[in-house]
Amino acid sequence: MLFVAGVVIVFGSVLYGYVMSHGQLLALWQPFEILIIVGAAFGAFLLSNPWHVVWTSFRLIPKVIMGGSVPKTMYMDVLGLLYDILNKARREGIMAIEGDVENPNTSALFARYPAIQANHELAVFIADYFRIIAAGNLTSFELESLMDQEIEARMHELEQPGMAVSKVSDALPGFGIVAAVLGIVITMGAIGGDINEIGAHVAAALVGTFSGVLLAYGLVGPISSVMRHIAEEEIKLYEAAKACIIASLNGLPPQLAVEFGRKSLFTHKRPTFNEVESKVRGR
């Protein structure tokens, strides 16, 4: 679990280095400073985003922690489904797949791939374009342009949580300064008092700046980066589907059309030619 390991290394390195430099850990425990920074950042996050972005961001947190990238089997399922649809259309005619694409939730072809059925947006994306092919006479260029527009819109939608969290990361150092300034205000009120009390107030103010910067670059910033990686891997499913459909519309047989989709995937998740061959031949 890289996320957990990364968090442990970041905070462990900072705190261990501080302790080894004869720092006192208890001096860093300033709960009200943390309340100011985290509370203000969370409030700004709610202020600056619509509800669906907020909800999606929190839904992504388990994937960020547990490593929720798109598995290789999902890419295999997309290629397998597209092969099945293209093969059926080639053998029985384009109208034979009308029942499958009209309602993917009840389709026998889609039922072979429950992971795709569970991904409603992806299932509808695939079904819609086969429905368009069956209903109209669009050229491959026209269909590709339409698909590019939808993929761009979907990518923007998938990137919104990562962008929103990234803005929180950018704001955290500023909120750390806010906490520090408030700490200095308190310190000014204690001028003339016990020197130890004044020193404690100054230390608390500095911890505010420290906490804001550490949270920004050591935790929240990396979380936004992971969310963007998840979005990039998700969008590859759509791009693979587009490549297969356009290749088929240009006259290529299903097996070659699927190869176009396979080649559009990232190399570290791309199934081999033999893996795809084995899967589609198994059908």
mmCIF file with all atom_site columns, C-alpha atoms in Angstrom, residues 9-197:
data_model
loop_
_atom_site.group_PDB
_atom_site.id
_atom_site.type_symbol
_atom_site.label_atom_id
_atom_site.label_alt_id
_atom_site.label_comp_id
_atom_site.label_asym_id
_atom_site.label_entity_id
_atom_site.label_seq_id
_atom_site.pdbx_PDB_ins_code
_atom_site.Cartn_x
_atom_site.Cartn_y
_atom_site.Cartn_z
_atom_site.occupancy
_atom_site.B_iso_or_equiv
_atom_site.pdbx_formal_charge
_atom_site.auth_seq_id
_atom_site.auth_comp_id
_atom_site.auth_asym_id
_atom_site.auth_atom_id
_atom_site.pdbx_PDB_model_num
ATOM 1   C CA . ILE A 1 9   ? 7.685   8.087   5.533   1.00 0.00 ? 9   ILE A CA 1
ATOM 2   C CA . VAL A 1 10  ? 6.720   11.762  5.161   1.00 0.00 ? 10  VAL A CA 1
ATOM 3   C CA . PHE A 1 11  ? 5.490   12.322  8.700   1.00 0.00 ? 11  PHE A CA 1
ATOM 4   C CA . GLY A 1 12  ? 7.974   9.866   10.223  1.00 0.00 ? 12  GLY A CA 1
ATOM 5   C CA . SER A 1 13  ? 10.935  11.596  8.579   1.00 0.00 ? 13  SER A CA 1
ATOM 6   C CA . VAL A 1 14  ? 9.815   15.056  9.672   1.00 0.00 ? 14  VAL A CA 1
ATOM 7   C CA . LEU A 1 15  ? 9.021   14.092  13.254  1.00 0.00 ? 15  LEU A CA 1
ATOM 8   C CA . TYR A 1 16  ? 12.036  11.821  13.685  1.00 0.00 ? 16  TYR A CA 1
ATOM 9   C CA . GLY A 1 17  ? 14.375  14.528  12.374  1.00 0.00 ? 17  GLY A CA 1
ATOM 10  C CA . TYR A 1 18  ? 12.764  17.035  14.735  1.00 0.00 ? 18  TYR A CA 1
ATOM 11  C CA . VAL A 1 19  ? 13.148  14.743  17.754  1.00 0.00 ? 19  VAL A CA 1
ATOM 12  C CA . MET A 1 20  ? 16.746  13.883  16.872  1.00 0.00 ? 20  MET A CA 1
ATOM 13  C CA . SER A 1 21  ? 17.442  17.623  16.769  1.00 0.00 ? 21  SER A CA 1
ATOM 14  C CA . HIS A 1 22  ? 16.374  17.717  20.438  1.00 0.00 ? 22  HIS A CA 1
ATOM 15  C CA . GLY A 1 23  ? 12.877  18.971  19.687  1.00 0.00 ? 23  GLY A CA 1
ATOM 16  C CA . GLN A 1 24  ? 9.949   18.214  22.004  1.00 0.00 ? 24  GLN A CA 1
ATOM 17  C CA . LEU A 1 25  ? 7.043   16.451  20.301  1.00 0.00 ? 25  LEU A CA 1
ATOM 18  C CA . LEU A 1 26  ? 4.593   17.843  22.831  1.00 0.00 ? 26  LEU A CA 1
ATOM 19  C CA . ALA A 1 27  ? 5.375   21.350  21.612  1.00 0.00 ? 27  ALA A CA 1
ATOM 20  C CA . LEU A 1 28  ? 3.915   20.423  18.193  1.00 0.00 ? 28  LEU A CA 1
ATOM 21  C CA . TRP A 1 29  ? 0.592   19.385  19.707  1.00 0.00 ? 29  TRP A CA 1
ATOM 22  C CA . GLN A 1 30  ? -1.493  22.497  19.119  1.00 0.00 ? 30  GLN A CA 1
ATOM 23  C CA . PRO A 1 31  ? -5.049  21.219  18.532  1.00 0.00 ? 31  PRO A CA 1
ATOM 24  C CA . PHE A 1 32  ? -6.618  24.656  18.173  1.00 0.00 ? 32  PHE A CA 1
ATOM 25  C CA . GLU A 1 33  ? -4.093  25.629  15.505  1.00 0.00 ? 33  GLU A CA 1
ATOM 26  C CA . ILE A 1 34  ? -5.005  22.432  13.634  1.00 0.00 ? 34  ILE A CA 1
ATOM 27  C CA . LEU A 1 35  ? -8.703  23.236  14.091  1.00 0.00 ? 35  LEU A CA 1
ATOM 28  C CA . ILE A 1 36  ? -8.229  26.661  12.512  1.00 0.00 ? 36  ILE A CA 1
ATOM 29  C CA . ILE A 1 37  ? -6.243  25.309  9.535   1.00 0.00 ? 37  ILE A CA 1
ATOM 30  C CA . VAL A 1 38  ? -8.207  22.140  8.783   1.00 0.00 ? 38  VAL A CA 1
ATOM 31  C CA . GLY A 1 39  ? -11.601 23.689  9.537   1.00 0.00 ? 39  GLY A CA 1
ATOM 32  C CA . ALA A 1 40  ? -10.977 26.723  7.341   1.00 0.00 ? 40  ALA A CA 1
ATOM 33  C CA . ALA A 1 41  ? -9.639  24.533  4.507   1.00 0.00 ? 41  ALA A CA 1
ATOM 34  C CA . PHE A 1 42  ? -12.628 22.203  4.696   1.00 0.00 ? 42  PHE A CA 1
ATOM 35  C CA . GLY A 1 43  ? -15.043 25.134  4.739   1.00 0.00 ? 43  GLY A CA 1
ATOM 36  C CA . ALA A 1 44  ? -13.345 26.659  1.696   1.00 0.00 ? 44  ALA A CA 1
ATOM 37  C CA . PHE A 1 45  ? -13.563 23.259  -0.046  1.00 0.00 ? 45  PHE A CA 1
ATOM 38  C CA . LEU A 1 46  ? -17.326 23.197  0.546   1.00 0.00 ? 46  LEU A CA 1
ATOM 39  C CA . LEU A 1 47  ? -17.714 26.825  -0.542  1.00 0.00 ? 47  LEU A CA 1
ATOM 40  C CA . SER A 1 48  ? -15.859 26.405  -3.823  1.00 0.00 ? 48  SER A CA 1
ATOM 41  C CA . ASN A 1 49  ? -17.361 23.155  -5.139  1.00 0.00 ? 49  ASN A CA 1
ATOM 42  C CA . PRO A 1 50  ? -20.817 21.835  -6.062  1.00 0.00 ? 50  PRO A CA 1
ATOM 43  C CA . TRP A 1 51  ? -22.210 18.942  -4.075  1.00 0.00 ? 51  TRP A CA 1
ATOM 44  C CA . HIS A 1 52  ? -21.463 16.246  -6.685  1.00 0.00 ? 52  HIS A CA 1
ATOM 45  C CA . VAL A 1 53  ? -17.744 17.179  -6.676  1.00 0.00 ? 53  VAL A CA 1
ATOM 46  C CA . VAL A 1 54  ? -17.646 17.100  -2.866  1.00 0.00 ? 54  VAL A CA 1
ATOM 47  C CA . TRP A 1 55  ? -19.416 13.732  -2.778  1.00 0.00 ? 55  TRP A CA 1
ATOM 48  C CA . THR A 1 56  ? -17.219 12.215  -5.493  1.00 0.00 ? 56  THR A CA 1
ATOM 49  C CA . SER A 1 57  ? -14.074 13.456  -3.739  1.00 0.00 ? 57  SER A CA 1
ATOM 50  C CA . PHE A 1 58  ? -15.000 11.657  -0.524  1.00 0.00 ? 58  PHE A CA 1
ATOM 51  C CA . ARG A 1 59  ? -15.994 8.533   -2.449  1.00 0.00 ? 59  ARG A CA 1
ATOM 52  C CA . LEU A 1 60  ? -12.511 8.454   -3.978  1.00 0.00 ? 60  LEU A CA 1
ATOM 53  C CA . ILE A 1 61  ? -10.711 8.503   -0.621  1.00 0.00 ? 61  ILE A CA 1
ATOM 54  C CA . PRO A 1 62  ? -10.914 4.684   -0.096  1.00 0.00 ? 62  PRO A CA 1
ATOM 55  C CA . LYS A 1 63  ? -9.476  4.195   -3.599  1.00 0.00 ? 63  LYS A CA 1
ATOM 56  C CA . VAL A 1 64  ? -6.679  6.639   -2.826  1.00 0.00 ? 64  VAL A CA 1
ATOM 57  C CA . ILE A 1 65  ? -5.782  4.828   0.396   1.00 0.00 ? 65  ILE A CA 1
ATOM 58  C CA . MET A 1 66  ? -6.213  1.257   -0.839  1.00 0.00 ? 66  MET A CA 1
ATOM 59  C CA . GLY A 1 67  ? -4.809  1.816   -4.331  1.00 0.00 ? 67  GLY A CA 1
ATOM 60  C CA . GLY A 1 68  ? -7.908  1.950   -6.513  1.00 0.00 ? 68  GLY A CA 1
ATOM 61  C CA . SER A 1 69  ? -6.385  2.075   -9.976  1.00 0.00 ? 69  SER A CA 1
ATOM 62  C CA . VAL A 1 70  ? -8.220  0.355   -12.818 1.00 0.00 ? 70  VAL A CA 1
ATOM 63  C CA . PRO A 1 71  ? -7.182  -3.328  -12.804 1.00 0.00 ? 71  PRO A CA 1
ATOM 64  C CA . LYS A 1 72  ? -5.844  -5.042  -15.893 1.00 0.00 ? 72  LYS A CA 1
ATOM 65  C CA . THR A 1 73  ? -8.880  -7.343  -15.891 1.00 0.00 ? 73  THR A CA 1
ATOM 66  C CA . MET A 1 74  ? -11.124 -4.322  -16.497 1.00 0.00 ? 74  MET A CA 1
ATOM 67  C CA . TYR A 1 75  ? -9.242  -3.439  -19.668 1.00 0.00 ? 75  TYR A CA 1
ATOM 68  C CA . MET A 1 76  ? -9.524  -7.068  -20.731 1.00 0.00 ? 76  MET A CA 1
ATOM 69  C CA . ASP A 1 77  ? -13.280 -6.955  -20.110 1.00 0.00 ? 77  ASP A CA 1
ATOM 70  C CA . VAL A 1 78  ? -13.698 -3.846  -22.259 1.00 0.00 ? 78  VAL A CA 1
ATOM 71  C CA . LEU A 1 79  ? -11.797 -5.440  -25.145 1.00 0.00 ? 79  LEU A CA 1
ATOM 72  C CA . GLY A 1 80  ? -13.719 -8.687  -24.711 1.00 0.00 ? 80  GLY A CA 1
ATOM 73  C CA . LEU A 1 81  ? -17.096 -6.944  -24.692 1.00 0.00 ? 81  LEU A CA 1
ATOM 74  C CA . LEU A 1 82  ? -16.278 -4.914  -27.783 1.00 0.00 ? 82  LEU A CA 1
ATOM 75  C CA . TYR A 1 83  ? -15.127 -8.042  -29.586 1.00 0.00 ? 83  TYR A CA 1
ATOM 76  C CA . ASP A 1 84  ? -18.375 -9.817  -28.680 1.00 0.00 ? 84  ASP A CA 1
ATOM 77  C CA . ILE A 1 85  ? -20.527 -6.937  -29.918 1.00 0.00 ? 85  ILE A CA 1
ATOM 78  C CA . LEU A 1 86  ? -18.542 -6.445  -33.126 1.00 0.00 ? 86  LEU A CA 1
ATOM 79  C CA . ASN A 1 87  ? -18.464 -10.160 -33.828 1.00 0.00 ? 87  ASN A CA 1
ATOM 80  C CA . LYS A 1 88  ? -22.218 -10.510 -33.348 1.00 0.00 ? 88  LYS A CA 1
ATOM 81  C CA . ALA A 1 89  ? -22.868 -7.498  -35.582 1.00 0.00 ? 89  ALA A CA 1
ATOM 82  C CA . ARG A 1 90  ? -20.562 -8.908  -38.257 1.00 0.00 ? 90  ARG A CA 1
ATOM 83  C CA . ARG A 1 91  ? -22.136 -12.371 -38.230 1.00 0.00 ? 91  ARG A CA 1
ATOM 84  C CA . GLU A 1 92  ? -25.802 -11.505 -37.716 1.00 0.00 ? 92  GLU A CA 1
ATOM 85  C CA . GLY A 1 93  ? -26.051 -7.921  -38.918 1.00 0.00 ? 93  GLY A CA 1
ATOM 86  C CA . ILE A 1 94  ? -25.925 -4.599  -37.112 1.00 0.00 ? 94  ILE A CA 1
ATOM 87  C CA . MET A 1 95  ? -29.578 -4.810  -36.101 1.00 0.00 ? 95  MET A CA 1
ATOM 88  C CA . ALA A 1 96  ? -28.862 -7.990  -34.139 1.00 0.00 ? 96  ALA A CA 1
ATOM 89  C CA . ILE A 1 97  ? -27.165 -5.970  -31.408 1.00 0.00 ? 97  ILE A CA 1
ATOM 90  C CA . GLU A 1 98  ? -30.035 -3.491  -31.075 1.00 0.00 ? 98  GLU A CA 1
ATOM 91  C CA . GLY A 1 99  ? -31.502 -5.290  -28.083 1.00 0.00 ? 99  GLY A CA 1
ATOM 92  C CA . ASP A 1 100 ? -28.114 -5.372  -26.349 1.00 0.00 ? 100 ASP A CA 1
ATOM 93  C CA . VAL A 1 101 ? -27.351 -1.686  -26.754 1.00 0.00 ? 101 VAL A CA 1
ATOM 94  C CA . GLU A 1 102 ? -30.863 -0.459  -25.983 1.00 0.00 ? 102 GLU A CA 1
ATOM 95  C CA . ASN A 1 103 ? -30.558 -1.668  -22.398 1.00 0.00 ? 103 ASN A CA 1
ATOM 96  C CA . PRO A 1 104 ? -27.096 -2.796  -21.270 1.00 0.00 ? 104 PRO A CA 1
ATOM 97  C CA . ASN A 1 105 ? -28.457 -3.771  -17.840 1.00 0.00 ? 105 ASN A CA 1
ATOM 98  C CA . THR A 1 106 ? -30.510 -6.614  -19.329 1.00 0.00 ? 106 THR A CA 1
ATOM 99  C CA . SER A 1 107 ? -28.215 -7.491  -22.248 1.00 0.00 ? 107 SER A CA 1
ATOM 100 C CA . ALA A 1 108 ? -26.822 -11.026 -22.388 1.00 0.00 ? 108 ALA A CA 1
ATOM 101 C CA . LEU A 1 109 ? -23.591 -9.695  -23.909 1.00 0.00 ? 109 LEU A CA 1
ATOM 102 C CA . PHE A 1 110 ? -23.092 -7.078  -21.205 1.00 0.00 ? 110 PHE A CA 1
ATOM 103 C CA . ALA A 1 111 ? -24.038 -9.597  -18.505 1.00 0.00 ? 111 ALA A CA 1
ATOM 104 C CA . ARG A 1 112 ? -20.830 -11.509 -19.302 1.00 0.00 ? 112 ARG A CA 1
ATOM 105 C CA . TYR A 1 113 ? -18.947 -8.494  -17.939 1.00 0.00 ? 113 TYR A CA 1
ATOM 106 C CA . PRO A 1 114 ? -20.506 -7.466  -14.600 1.00 0.00 ? 114 PRO A CA 1
ATOM 107 C CA . ALA A 1 115 ? -17.676 -5.008  -13.877 1.00 0.00 ? 115 ALA A CA 1
ATOM 108 C CA . ILE A 1 116 ? -18.667 -3.011  -16.971 1.00 0.00 ? 116 ILE A CA 1
ATOM 109 C CA . GLN A 1 117 ? -22.351 -3.180  -16.094 1.00 0.00 ? 117 GLN A CA 1
ATOM 110 C CA . ALA A 1 118 ? -21.452 -1.813  -12.661 1.00 0.00 ? 118 ALA A CA 1
ATOM 111 C CA . ASN A 1 119 ? -19.663 1.115   -14.332 1.00 0.00 ? 119 ASN A CA 1
ATOM 112 C CA . HIS A 1 120 ? -22.856 2.737   -15.609 1.00 0.00 ? 120 HIS A CA 1
ATOM 113 C CA . GLU A 1 121 ? -21.194 5.626   -17.459 1.00 0.00 ? 121 GLU A CA 1
ATOM 114 C CA . LEU A 1 122 ? -18.864 3.333   -19.398 1.00 0.00 ? 122 LEU A CA 1
ATOM 115 C CA . ALA A 1 123 ? -21.623 0.860   -20.286 1.00 0.00 ? 123 ALA A CA 1
ATOM 116 C CA . VAL A 1 124 ? -23.838 3.679   -21.572 1.00 0.00 ? 124 VAL A CA 1
ATOM 117 C CA . PHE A 1 125 ? -20.917 5.177   -23.530 1.00 0.00 ? 125 PHE A CA 1
ATOM 118 C CA . ILE A 1 126 ? -20.327 1.903   -25.394 1.00 0.00 ? 126 ILE A CA 1
ATOM 119 C CA . ALA A 1 127 ? -24.025 1.201   -25.930 1.00 0.00 ? 127 ALA A CA 1
ATOM 120 C CA . ASP A 1 128 ? -24.821 4.720   -27.161 1.00 0.00 ? 128 ASP A CA 1
ATOM 121 C CA . TYR A 1 129 ? -22.302 4.640   -29.995 1.00 0.00 ? 129 TYR A CA 1
ATOM 122 C CA . PHE A 1 130 ? -23.382 1.256   -31.249 1.00 0.00 ? 130 PHE A CA 1
ATOM 123 C CA . ARG A 1 131 ? -26.947 2.589   -31.139 1.00 0.00 ? 131 ARG A CA 1
ATOM 124 C CA . ILE A 1 132 ? -25.851 5.590   -33.201 1.00 0.00 ? 132 ILE A CA 1
ATOM 125 C CA . ILE A 1 133 ? -24.102 3.315   -35.710 1.00 0.00 ? 133 ILE A CA 1
ATOM 126 C CA . ALA A 1 134 ? -27.205 1.135   -36.009 1.00 0.00 ? 134 ALA A CA 1
ATOM 127 C CA . ALA A 1 135 ? -29.567 4.097   -36.357 1.00 0.00 ? 135 ALA A CA 1
ATOM 128 C CA . GLY A 1 136 ? -27.619 6.414   -38.689 1.00 0.00 ? 136 GLY A CA 1
ATOM 129 C CA . ASN A 1 137 ? -25.035 6.651   -41.409 1.00 0.00 ? 137 ASN A CA 1
ATOM 130 C CA . LEU A 1 138 ? -22.337 8.715   -39.761 1.00 0.00 ? 138 LEU A CA 1
ATOM 131 C CA . THR A 1 139 ? -18.866 8.497   -41.224 1.00 0.00 ? 139 THR A CA 1
ATOM 132 C CA . SER A 1 140 ? -15.997 7.366   -39.048 1.00 0.00 ? 140 SER A CA 1
ATOM 133 C CA . PHE A 1 141 ? -14.670 10.946  -38.934 1.00 0.00 ? 141 PHE A CA 1
ATOM 134 C CA . GLU A 1 142 ? -17.992 12.330  -37.727 1.00 0.00 ? 142 GLU A CA 1
ATOM 135 C CA . LEU A 1 143 ? -18.370 9.611   -35.116 1.00 0.00 ? 143 LEU A CA 1
ATOM 136 C CA . GLU A 1 144 ? -14.795 10.041  -33.911 1.00 0.00 ? 144 GLU A CA 1
ATOM 137 C CA . SER A 1 145 ? -15.328 13.783  -33.484 1.00 0.00 ? 145 SER A CA 1
ATOM 138 C CA . LEU A 1 146 ? -18.457 13.132  -31.447 1.00 0.00 ? 146 LEU A CA 1
ATOM 139 C CA . MET A 1 147 ? -16.675 10.570  -29.287 1.00 0.00 ? 147 MET A CA 1
ATOM 140 C CA . ASP A 1 148 ? -13.750 12.925  -28.708 1.00 0.00 ? 148 ASP A CA 1
ATOM 141 C CA . GLN A 1 149 ? -16.139 15.581  -27.426 1.00 0.00 ? 149 GLN A CA 1
ATOM 142 C CA . GLU A 1 150 ? -17.741 13.170  -24.972 1.00 0.00 ? 150 GLU A CA 1
ATOM 143 C CA . ILE A 1 151 ? -14.395 11.771  -23.807 1.00 0.00 ? 151 ILE A CA 1
ATOM 144 C CA . GLU A 1 152 ? -13.097 15.301  -23.216 1.00 0.00 ? 152 GLU A CA 1
ATOM 145 C CA . ALA A 1 153 ? -16.201 16.126  -21.172 1.00 0.00 ? 153 ALA A CA 1
ATOM 146 C CA . ARG A 1 154 ? -15.881 12.874  -19.212 1.00 0.00 ? 154 ARG A CA 1
ATOM 147 C CA . MET A 1 155 ? -12.195 13.544  -18.543 1.00 0.00 ? 155 MET A CA 1
ATOM 148 C CA . HIS A 1 156 ? -13.034 16.983  -17.188 1.00 0.00 ? 156 HIS A CA 1
ATOM 149 C CA . GLU A 1 157 ? -15.658 15.398  -14.953 1.00 0.00 ? 157 GLU A CA 1
ATOM 150 C CA . LEU A 1 158 ? -13.237 12.740  -13.673 1.00 0.00 ? 158 LEU A CA 1
ATOM 151 C CA . GLU A 1 159 ? -10.536 15.347  -13.007 1.00 0.00 ? 159 GLU A CA 1
ATOM 152 C CA . GLN A 1 160 ? -12.778 17.659  -10.971 1.00 0.00 ? 160 GLN A CA 1
ATOM 153 C CA . PRO A 1 161 ? -12.209 15.941  -7.571  1.00 0.00 ? 161 PRO A CA 1
ATOM 154 C CA . GLY A 1 162 ? -8.425  15.991  -8.020  1.00 0.00 ? 162 GLY A CA 1
ATOM 155 C CA . MET A 1 163 ? -8.503  19.635  -9.086  1.00 0.00 ? 163 MET A CA 1
ATOM 156 C CA . ALA A 1 164 ? -10.704 20.570  -6.132  1.00 0.00 ? 164 ALA A CA 1
ATOM 157 C CA . VAL A 1 165 ? -8.404  18.835  -3.640  1.00 0.00 ? 165 VAL A CA 1
ATOM 158 C CA . SER A 1 166 ? -5.387  20.431  -5.332  1.00 0.00 ? 166 SER A CA 1
ATOM 159 C CA . LYS A 1 167 ? -6.863  23.885  -4.660  1.00 0.00 ? 167 LYS A CA 1
ATOM 160 C CA . VAL A 1 168 ? -7.228  22.936  -0.990  1.00 0.00 ? 168 VAL A CA 1
ATOM 161 C CA . SER A 1 169 ? -3.553  21.966  -0.999  1.00 0.00 ? 169 SER A CA 1
ATOM 162 C CA . ASP A 1 170 ? -2.649  25.353  -2.462  1.00 0.00 ? 170 ASP A CA 1
ATOM 163 C CA . ALA A 1 171 ? -4.699  27.118  0.218   1.00 0.00 ? 171 ALA A CA 1
ATOM 164 C CA . LEU A 1 172 ? -3.369  25.243  3.262   1.00 0.00 ? 172 LEU A CA 1
ATOM 165 C CA . PRO A 1 173 ? -0.117  27.231  3.632   1.00 0.00 ? 173 PRO A CA 1
ATOM 166 C CA . GLY A 1 174 ? -2.224  30.400  3.602   1.00 0.00 ? 174 GLY A CA 1
ATOM 167 C CA . PHE A 1 175 ? -4.488  29.085  6.331   1.00 0.00 ? 175 PHE A CA 1
ATOM 168 C CA . GLY A 1 176 ? -1.333  28.120  8.235   1.00 0.00 ? 176 GLY A CA 1
ATOM 169 C CA . ILE A 1 177 ? -0.309  31.781  8.082   1.00 0.00 ? 177 ILE A CA 1
ATOM 170 C CA . VAL A 1 178 ? -3.780  32.775  9.314   1.00 0.00 ? 178 VAL A CA 1
ATOM 171 C CA . ALA A 1 179 ? -3.322  30.494  12.336  1.00 0.00 ? 179 ALA A CA 1
ATOM 172 C CA . ALA A 1 180 ? 0.163   31.887  12.893  1.00 0.00 ? 180 ALA A CA 1
ATOM 173 C CA . VAL A 1 181 ? -1.065  35.509  12.768  1.00 0.00 ? 181 VAL A CA 1
ATOM 174 C CA . LEU A 1 182 ? -3.786  34.731  15.279  1.00 0.00 ? 182 LEU A CA 1
ATOM 175 C CA . GLY A 1 183 ? -1.126  33.148  17.472  1.00 0.00 ? 183 GLY A CA 1
ATOM 176 C CA . ILE A 1 184 ? 0.945   36.317  17.264  1.00 0.00 ? 184 ILE A CA 1
ATOM 177 C CA . VAL A 1 185 ? -2.133  38.365  18.205  1.00 0.00 ? 185 VAL A CA 1
ATOM 178 C CA . ILE A 1 186 ? -2.460  36.231  21.318  1.00 0.00 ? 186 ILE A CA 1
ATOM 179 C CA . THR A 1 187 ? 1.261   36.670  21.970  1.00 0.00 ? 187 THR A CA 1
ATOM 180 C CA . MET A 1 188 ? 0.932   40.446  21.773  1.00 0.00 ? 188 MET A CA 1
ATOM 181 C CA . GLY A 1 189 ? -1.731  40.262  24.437  1.00 0.00 ? 189 GLY A CA 1
ATOM 182 C CA . ALA A 1 190 ? 0.691   38.435  26.702  1.00 0.00 ? 190 ALA A CA 1
ATOM 183 C CA . ILE A 1 191 ? 3.519   40.984  26.331  1.00 0.00 ? 191 ILE A CA 1
ATOM 184 C CA . GLY A 1 192 ? 4.730   41.995  29.745  1.00 0.00 ? 192 GLY A CA 1
ATOM 185 C CA . GLY A 1 193 ? 3.820   38.654  31.241  1.00 0.00 ? 193 GLY A CA 1
ATOM 186 C CA . ASP A 1 194 ? 5.911   35.600  32.004  1.00 0.00 ? 194 ASP A CA 1
ATOM 187 C CA . ILE A 1 195 ? 8.612   34.998  29.395  1.00 0.00 ? 195 ILE A CA 1
ATOM 188 C CA . ASN A 1 196 ? 7.874   31.279  29.309  1.00 0.00 ? 196 ASN A CA 1
ATOM 189 C CA . GLU A 1 197 ? 4.228   31.961  28.489  1.00 0.00 ? 197 GLU A CA 1
#
